[in-house]
Amino acid sequence: MLRAQDKDRLPPVDSWNPPYCGDIGMAIAADGTWFYQGSPIGRKPLVRLFSRVLRRDPDGRHFLVTPVEKVDVAVADAPFLAVEMEIHGEGRAQELIFRTNVDDVVRCGPERPLRFAPEEGTGGLKPYVLVRGRLEALVTRALYYDLVEMAVEDEAGRLGVWSGGAFFPMT
């Protein structure tokens, strides 16, 4: 079972308004790899630490934020990947719980929705789950196949999945 995060408090990065300090060469690749000045950051505890002070502003830009500074982070797609999923219950009572590549645990529902976005060039869909604030995790292809397998039709005939009492259409 995925571990609960109730006691794992995050810093209040959305309430911090430090001065902008520029681009220091931080980036997150589409596969979830974090980079500093072109070199991958191989230490998972360091990546997890950075992930906890990551913020996405309303204009779509990503930043690492502390009470005293704010620096750019170039994000290729989503800053996180949903790499593990648990399914509890079924039908409308079903709950999907995701774990990200930085060990955030996300209970999908109205407050942490799942969305399916068109994938450029393929005509397919890419699923994303809201992790916190405006930060999303791209659901890995293996988990996407699991979601497709469990998809059902709602009253309107839309194909999708239930979680946390909400229906998330695959449109």
Short mmCIF file of N, CA, C and O in Angstrom, two decimals, residues 41-137:
data_model
loop_
_atom_site.label_atom_id
_atom_site.label_comp_id
_atom_site.label_asym_id
_atom_site.label_seq_id
_atom_site.Cartn_x
_atom_site.Cartn_y
_atom_site.Cartn_z
N ILE A 41 20.90 15.23 -12.26
CA ILE A 41 21.05 15.17 -10.80
C ILE A 41 20.69 13.74 -10.40
O ILE A 41 19.53 13.34 -10.47
N GLY A 42 21.68 12.98 -10.01
CA GLY A 42 21.49 11.55 -9.75
C GLY A 42 21.08 11.21 -8.33
O GLY A 42 20.70 10.07 -8.06
N ARG A 43 21.15 12.16 -7.43
CA ARG A 43 20.82 11.88 -6.02
C ARG A 43 19.33 12.12 -5.79
O ARG A 43 18.87 13.26 -5.78
N LYS A 44 18.58 11.04 -5.59
CA LYS A 44 17.13 11.15 -5.42
C LYS A 44 16.75 12.04 -4.23
O LYS A 44 15.80 12.82 -4.34
N PRO A 45 17.44 11.98 -3.08
CA PRO A 45 17.07 12.89 -1.98
C PRO A 45 17.19 14.36 -2.37
O PRO A 45 16.39 15.18 -1.93
N LEU A 46 18.17 14.71 -3.19
CA LEU A 46 18.34 16.09 -3.62
C LEU A 46 17.19 16.49 -4.58
O LEU A 46 16.63 17.57 -4.45
N VAL A 47 16.84 15.59 -5.50
CA VAL A 47 15.71 15.85 -6.40
C VAL A 47 14.43 16.02 -5.59
O VAL A 47 13.64 16.93 -5.84
N ARG A 48 14.22 15.16 -4.61
CA ARG A 48 13.02 15.27 -3.77
C ARG A 48 13.01 16.61 -3.03
O ARG A 48 11.97 17.26 -2.95
N LEU A 49 14.14 17.03 -2.51
CA LEU A 49 14.23 18.32 -1.82
C LEU A 49 13.84 19.46 -2.77
O LEU A 49 13.03 20.31 -2.43
N PHE A 50 14.40 19.47 -3.97
CA PHE A 50 14.05 20.49 -4.95
C PHE A 50 12.56 20.44 -5.30
O PHE A 50 11.92 21.47 -5.46
N SER A 51 12.03 19.22 -5.42
CA SER A 51 10.62 19.08 -5.82
C SER A 51 9.68 19.70 -4.80
O SER A 51 8.58 20.13 -5.15
N ARG A 52 10.09 19.76 -3.57
CA ARG A 52 9.25 20.30 -2.50
C ARG A 52 9.18 21.82 -2.52
O ARG A 52 8.30 22.40 -1.92
N VAL A 53 10.13 22.46 -3.20
CA VAL A 53 10.11 23.93 -3.31
C VAL A 53 9.85 24.37 -4.76
O VAL A 53 10.15 25.50 -5.13
N LEU A 54 9.29 23.46 -5.55
CA LEU A 54 8.93 23.78 -6.93
C LEU A 54 7.54 24.40 -6.95
O LEU A 54 6.64 23.97 -6.23
N ARG A 55 7.39 25.40 -7.80
CA ARG A 55 6.10 26.08 -7.95
C ARG A 55 5.86 26.39 -9.42
O ARG A 55 6.81 26.67 -10.16
N ARG A 56 4.62 26.34 -9.82
CA ARG A 56 4.23 26.77 -11.17
C ARG A 56 3.33 27.99 -11.00
O ARG A 56 2.30 27.93 -10.34
N ASP A 57 3.74 29.09 -11.60
CA ASP A 57 2.98 30.33 -11.50
C ASP A 57 1.83 30.34 -12.51
O ASP A 57 1.81 29.53 -13.44
N PRO A 58 0.89 31.27 -12.35
CA PRO A 58 -0.26 31.32 -13.26
C PRO A 58 0.12 31.47 -14.74
O PRO A 58 -0.63 31.04 -15.61
N ASP A 59 1.29 32.05 -15.01
CA ASP A 59 1.71 32.21 -16.41
C ASP A 59 2.30 30.92 -17.00
O ASP A 59 2.72 30.89 -18.15
N GLY A 60 2.35 29.85 -16.19
CA GLY A 60 2.85 28.56 -16.67
C GLY A 60 4.32 28.31 -16.42
O GLY A 60 4.81 27.21 -16.63
N ARG A 61 5.05 29.33 -15.95
CA ARG A 61 6.48 29.17 -15.68
C ARG A 61 6.70 28.44 -14.36
O ARG A 61 5.94 28.62 -13.41
N HIS A 62 7.76 27.64 -14.33
CA HIS A 62 8.13 26.88 -13.12
C HIS A 62 9.33 27.54 -12.46
O HIS A 62 10.24 28.02 -13.14
N PHE A 63 9.33 27.50 -11.12
CA PHE A 63 10.41 28.09 -10.34
C PHE A 63 10.73 27.23 -9.12
O PHE A 63 9.83 26.59 -8.57
N LEU A 64 11.97 27.24 -8.71
CA LEU A 64 12.34 26.80 -7.37
C LEU A 64 12.23 28.05 -6.52
O LEU A 64 12.76 29.11 -6.87
N VAL A 65 11.53 27.94 -5.37
CA VAL A 65 11.23 29.12 -4.56
C VAL A 65 11.63 28.86 -3.11
O VAL A 65 11.33 27.81 -2.54
N THR A 66 12.34 29.82 -2.54
CA THR A 66 12.62 29.84 -1.11
C THR A 66 12.11 31.18 -0.59
O THR A 66 11.71 32.03 -1.38
N PRO A 67 12.12 31.40 0.70
CA PRO A 67 11.67 32.71 1.20
C PRO A 67 12.51 33.88 0.68
O PRO A 67 12.05 35.02 0.70
N VAL A 68 13.74 33.60 0.18
CA VAL A 68 14.62 34.71 -0.21
C VAL A 68 14.99 34.76 -1.68
O VAL A 68 15.59 35.73 -2.13
N GLU A 69 14.65 33.73 -2.48
CA GLU A 69 14.98 33.77 -3.90
C GLU A 69 14.05 32.88 -4.72
O GLU A 69 13.44 31.95 -4.20
N LYS A 70 14.02 33.19 -6.02
CA LYS A 70 13.20 32.43 -6.98
C LYS A 70 14.02 32.27 -8.24
O LYS A 70 14.51 33.27 -8.80
N VAL A 71 14.20 31.02 -8.72
CA VAL A 71 14.98 30.76 -9.93
C VAL A 71 14.17 29.90 -10.89
O VAL A 71 13.33 29.09 -10.49
N ASP A 72 14.44 30.09 -12.19
CA ASP A 72 13.74 29.34 -13.25
C ASP A 72 14.03 27.85 -13.20
O ASP A 72 15.15 27.43 -12.86
N VAL A 73 13.03 27.08 -13.63
CA VAL A 73 13.20 25.66 -13.92
C VAL A 73 12.51 25.43 -15.25
O VAL A 73 11.31 25.68 -15.39
N ALA A 74 13.25 24.96 -16.25
CA ALA A 74 12.67 24.64 -17.56
C ALA A 74 12.08 23.24 -17.47
O ALA A 74 12.78 22.28 -17.17
N VAL A 75 10.78 23.13 -17.72
CA VAL A 75 10.09 21.84 -17.62
C VAL A 75 9.61 21.45 -19.01
O VAL A 75 8.83 22.17 -19.64
N ALA A 76 10.07 20.29 -19.50
CA ALA A 76 9.75 19.84 -20.85
C ALA A 76 8.28 19.46 -21.01
O ALA A 76 7.68 19.74 -22.03
N ASP A 77 7.69 18.83 -20.00
CA ASP A 77 6.28 18.43 -20.07
C ASP A 77 5.65 18.69 -18.71
O ASP A 77 5.24 19.80 -18.43
N ALA A 78 5.62 17.68 -17.86
CA ALA A 78 5.15 17.84 -16.48
C ALA A 78 6.35 17.66 -15.57
O ALA A 78 7.27 16.91 -15.90
N PRO A 79 6.37 18.32 -14.41
CA PRO A 79 7.53 18.20 -13.54
C PRO A 79 7.66 16.84 -12.86
O PRO A 79 8.74 16.47 -12.43
N PHE A 80 6.56 16.09 -12.80
CA PHE A 80 6.58 14.80 -12.13
C PHE A 80 6.01 13.72 -13.03
O PHE A 80 5.28 14.01 -13.98
N LEU A 81 6.30 12.47 -12.68
CA LEU A 81 5.70 11.31 -13.35
C LEU A 81 4.93 10.51 -12.30
O LEU A 81 5.44 10.30 -11.20
N ALA A 82 3.73 10.07 -12.65
CA ALA A 82 2.99 9.13 -11.81
C ALA A 82 3.49 7.74 -12.19
O ALA A 82 3.28 7.30 -13.32
N VAL A 83 4.18 7.07 -11.27
CA VAL A 83 4.86 5.82 -11.59
C VAL A 83 4.23 4.58 -10.95
O VAL A 83 4.59 3.46 -11.29
N GLU A 84 3.31 4.79 -10.03
CA GLU A 84 2.65 3.67 -9.36
C GLU A 84 1.21 4.07 -9.08
O GLU A 84 0.92 5.24 -8.82
N MET A 85 0.30 3.07 -9.14
CA MET A 85 -1.11 3.36 -8.91
C MET A 85 -1.73 2.21 -8.12
O MET A 85 -1.48 1.05 -8.41
N GLU A 86 -2.52 2.58 -7.14
CA GLU A 86 -3.36 1.62 -6.42
C GLU A 86 -4.81 1.93 -6.73
O GLU A 86 -5.18 3.10 -6.89
N ILE A 87 -5.62 0.89 -6.78
CA ILE A 87 -7.04 1.04 -7.05
C ILE A 87 -7.79 0.45 -5.85
O ILE A 87 -7.56 -0.71 -5.50
N HIS A 88 -8.64 1.25 -5.24
CA HIS A 88 -9.46 0.79 -4.12
C HIS A 88 -10.92 0.92 -4.52
O HIS A 88 -11.31 1.95 -5.06
N GLY A 89 -11.70 -0.09 -4.24
CA GLY A 89 -13.12 -0.05 -4.55
C GLY A 89 -13.37 -0.23 -6.03
O GLY A 89 -12.48 -0.56 -6.81
N GLU A 90 -14.63 0.04 -6.41
CA GLU A 90 -14.99 -0.07 -7.82
C GLU A 90 -16.17 0.84 -8.12
O GLU A 90 -16.81 1.36 -7.21
N GLY A 91 -16.41 1.04 -9.41
CA GLY A 91 -17.51 1.91 -9.83
C GLY A 91 -17.33 3.32 -9.31
O GLY A 91 -16.23 3.83 -9.22
N ARG A 92 -18.45 3.93 -8.94
CA ARG A 92 -18.41 5.31 -8.44
C ARG A 92 -17.64 5.44 -7.12
O ARG A 92 -17.18 6.52 -6.77
N ALA A 93 -17.51 4.35 -6.39
CA ALA A 93 -16.79 4.36 -5.11
C ALA A 93 -15.29 4.12 -5.28
O ALA A 93 -14.55 4.13 -4.30
N GLN A 94 -14.85 3.95 -6.50
CA GLN A 94 -13.44 3.67 -6.78
C GLN A 94 -12.56 4.87 -6.41
O GLN A 94 -12.96 6.02 -6.58
N GLU A 95 -11.38 4.56 -5.90
CA GLU A 95 -10.39 5.60 -5.61
C GLU A 95 -9.06 5.19 -6.21
O GLU A 95 -8.60 4.07 -6.01
N LEU A 96 -8.46 6.10 -6.96
CA LEU A 96 -7.14 5.88 -7.55
C LEU A 96 -6.12 6.67 -6.74
O LEU A 96 -6.30 7.86 -6.48
N ILE A 97 -5.05 5.99 -6.34
CA ILE A 97 -3.99 6.63 -5.57
C ILE A 97 -2.70 6.45 -6.36
O ILE A 97 -2.33 5.33 -6.72
N PHE A 98 -2.06 7.57 -6.65
CA PHE A 98 -0.83 7.55 -7.44
C PHE A 98 0.37 7.89 -6.56
O PHE A 98 0.25 8.66 -5.61
N ARG A 99 1.53 7.33 -6.92
CA ARG A 99 2.81 7.72 -6.33
C ARG A 99 3.65 8.29 -7.46
O ARG A 99 3.72 7.72 -8.55
N THR A 100 4.29 9.43 -7.19
CA THR A 100 5.11 10.06 -8.22
C THR A 100 6.56 9.59 -8.11
O THR A 100 6.95 8.94 -7.14
N ASN A 101 7.34 9.97 -9.09
CA ASN A 101 8.77 9.65 -9.11
C ASN A 101 9.55 10.33 -7.99
O ASN A 101 10.69 9.97 -7.72
N VAL A 102 8.94 11.31 -7.30
CA VAL A 102 9.59 11.93 -6.14
C VAL A 102 8.86 11.57 -4.85
O VAL A 102 8.98 12.23 -3.83
N ASP A 103 8.08 10.48 -4.92
CA ASP A 103 7.39 9.88 -3.77
C ASP A 103 6.26 10.70 -3.18
O ASP A 103 5.88 10.49 -2.03
N ASP A 104 5.68 11.62 -3.94
CA ASP A 104 4.44 12.25 -3.51
C ASP A 104 3.32 11.23 -3.72
O ASP A 104 3.32 10.49 -4.71
N VAL A 105 2.38 11.19 -2.80
CA VAL A 105 1.21 10.31 -2.91
C VAL A 105 0.00 11.19 -3.16
O VAL A 105 -0.24 12.15 -2.44
N VAL A 106 -0.75 10.86 -4.23
CA VAL A 106 -1.86 11.69 -4.68
C VAL A 106 -3.13 10.84 -4.73
O VAL A 106 -3.18 9.86 -5.46
N ARG A 107 -4.15 11.26 -3.98
CA ARG A 107 -5.46 10.62 -4.04
C ARG A 107 -6.29 11.38 -5.07
O ARG A 107 -6.66 12.53 -4.84
N CYS A 108 -6.53 10.74 -6.19
CA CYS A 108 -7.23 11.38 -7.29
C CYS A 108 -8.71 11.57 -6.94
O CYS A 108 -9.36 10.67 -6.43
N GLY A 109 -9.21 12.77 -7.20
CA GLY A 109 -10.61 13.11 -6.94
C GLY A 109 -10.87 14.54 -7.37
O GLY A 109 -10.05 15.13 -8.09
N PRO A 110 -11.96 15.13 -6.92
CA PRO A 110 -12.28 16.50 -7.34
C PRO A 110 -11.18 17.52 -7.04
O PRO A 110 -10.96 18.45 -7.82
N GLU A 111 -10.47 17.36 -5.92
CA GLU A 111 -9.40 18.31 -5.57
C GLU A 111 -8.08 17.98 -6.24
O GLU A 111 -7.20 18.83 -6.34
N ARG A 112 -7.91 16.76 -6.68
CA ARG A 112 -6.71 16.30 -7.38
C ARG A 112 -7.16 15.56 -8.64
O ARG A 112 -7.07 14.35 -8.74
N PRO A 113 -7.65 16.34 -9.62
CA PRO A 113 -8.26 15.70 -10.80
C PRO A 113 -7.26 15.03 -11.74
O PRO A 113 -6.07 15.36 -11.74
N LEU A 114 -7.81 14.14 -12.52
CA LEU A 114 -7.10 13.48 -13.61
C LEU A 114 -7.62 14.10 -14.90
O LEU A 114 -8.82 14.29 -15.05
N ARG A 115 -6.72 14.45 -15.79
CA ARG A 115 -7.16 15.00 -17.08
C ARG A 115 -6.42 14.28 -18.20
O ARG A 115 -5.32 13.79 -18.01
N PHE A 116 -7.07 14.24 -19.34
CA PHE A 116 -6.50 13.60 -20.52
C PHE A 116 -6.33 14.67 -21.59
O PHE A 116 -7.30 15.27 -22.02
N ALA A 117 -5.10 14.91 -22.01
CA ALA A 117 -4.79 15.95 -22.99
C ALA A 117 -4.38 15.30 -24.30
O ALA A 117 -3.74 14.24 -24.30
N PRO A 118 -4.74 15.92 -25.42
CA PRO A 118 -4.31 15.38 -26.72
C PRO A 118 -2.78 15.38 -26.83
O PRO A 118 -2.13 16.33 -26.41
N GLU A 119 -2.24 14.31 -27.39
CA GLU A 119 -0.80 14.21 -27.59
C GLU A 119 -0.47 14.66 -29.00
O GLU A 119 -1.01 14.10 -29.97
N GLU A 120 0.37 15.66 -29.10
CA GLU A 120 0.74 16.20 -30.41
C GLU A 120 1.37 15.13 -31.29
O GLU A 120 2.19 14.35 -30.84
N GLY A 121 0.93 15.11 -32.55
CA GLY A 121 1.53 14.22 -33.53
C GLY A 121 1.00 12.81 -33.57
O GLY A 121 1.22 12.10 -34.55
N THR A 122 0.34 12.36 -32.50
CA THR A 122 -0.12 10.96 -32.48
C THR A 122 -1.64 10.83 -32.52
O THR A 122 -2.14 9.78 -32.88
N GLY A 123 -2.33 11.86 -32.08
CA GLY A 123 -3.78 11.75 -31.98
C GLY A 123 -4.22 11.02 -30.71
O GLY A 123 -5.40 10.88 -30.46
N GLY A 124 -3.26 10.56 -29.93
CA GLY A 124 -3.57 9.86 -28.68
C GLY A 124 -3.77 10.85 -27.53
O GLY A 124 -3.78 12.06 -27.71
N LEU A 125 -3.94 10.29 -26.35
CA LEU A 125 -4.15 11.09 -25.15
C LEU A 125 -3.02 10.86 -24.16
O LEU A 125 -2.46 9.77 -24.09
N LYS A 126 -2.71 11.92 -23.40
CA LYS A 126 -1.74 11.84 -22.32
C LYS A 126 -2.46 12.19 -21.02
O LYS A 126 -3.03 13.26 -20.91
N PRO A 127 -2.45 11.27 -20.04
CA PRO A 127 -3.12 11.57 -18.77
C PRO A 127 -2.19 12.28 -17.79
O PRO A 127 -1.00 11.98 -17.70
N TYR A 128 -2.76 13.25 -17.06
CA TYR A 128 -2.05 14.00 -16.04
C TYR A 128 -2.90 14.01 -14.77
O TYR A 128 -4.12 14.13 -14.84
N VAL A 129 -2.25 13.94 -13.62
CA VAL A 129 -2.95 14.07 -12.35
C VAL A 129 -2.36 15.28 -11.62
O VAL A 129 -1.14 15.48 -11.62
N LEU A 130 -3.24 16.08 -11.01
CA LEU A 130 -2.78 17.24 -10.26
C LEU A 130 -2.16 16.77 -8.95
O LEU A 130 -2.78 16.04 -8.18
N VAL A 131 -0.93 17.21 -8.70
CA VAL A 131 -0.21 16.81 -7.49
C VAL A 131 -0.44 17.82 -6.38
O VAL A 131 -0.87 17.47 -5.28
N ARG A 132 -0.18 19.09 -6.68
CA ARG A 132 -0.40 20.18 -5.71
C ARG A 132 -0.26 21.50 -6.45
O ARG A 132 0.45 21.58 -7.46
N GLY A 133 -0.90 22.52 -5.92
CA GLY A 133 -0.84 23.82 -6.57
C GLY A 133 -1.22 23.70 -8.03
O GLY A 133 -2.29 23.20 -8.35
N ARG A 134 -0.35 24.11 -8.92
CA ARG A 134 -0.56 23.95 -10.36
C ARG A 134 0.37 22.89 -10.94
O ARG A 134 0.57 22.81 -12.15
N LEU A 135 0.97 22.07 -10.09
CA LEU A 135 1.94 21.06 -10.52
C LEU A 135 1.26 19.73 -10.81
O LEU A 135 0.50 19.23 -9.99
N GLU A 136 1.56 19.19 -11.99
CA GLU A 136 0.96 17.94 -12.40
C GLU A 136 2.01 16.86 -12.58
O GLU A 136 3.20 17.15 -12.75
N ALA A 137 1.53 15.61 -12.58
CA ALA A 137 2.37 14.46 -12.91
C ALA A 137 1.81 13.82 -14.17
O ALA A 137 0.59 13.61 -14.27
#
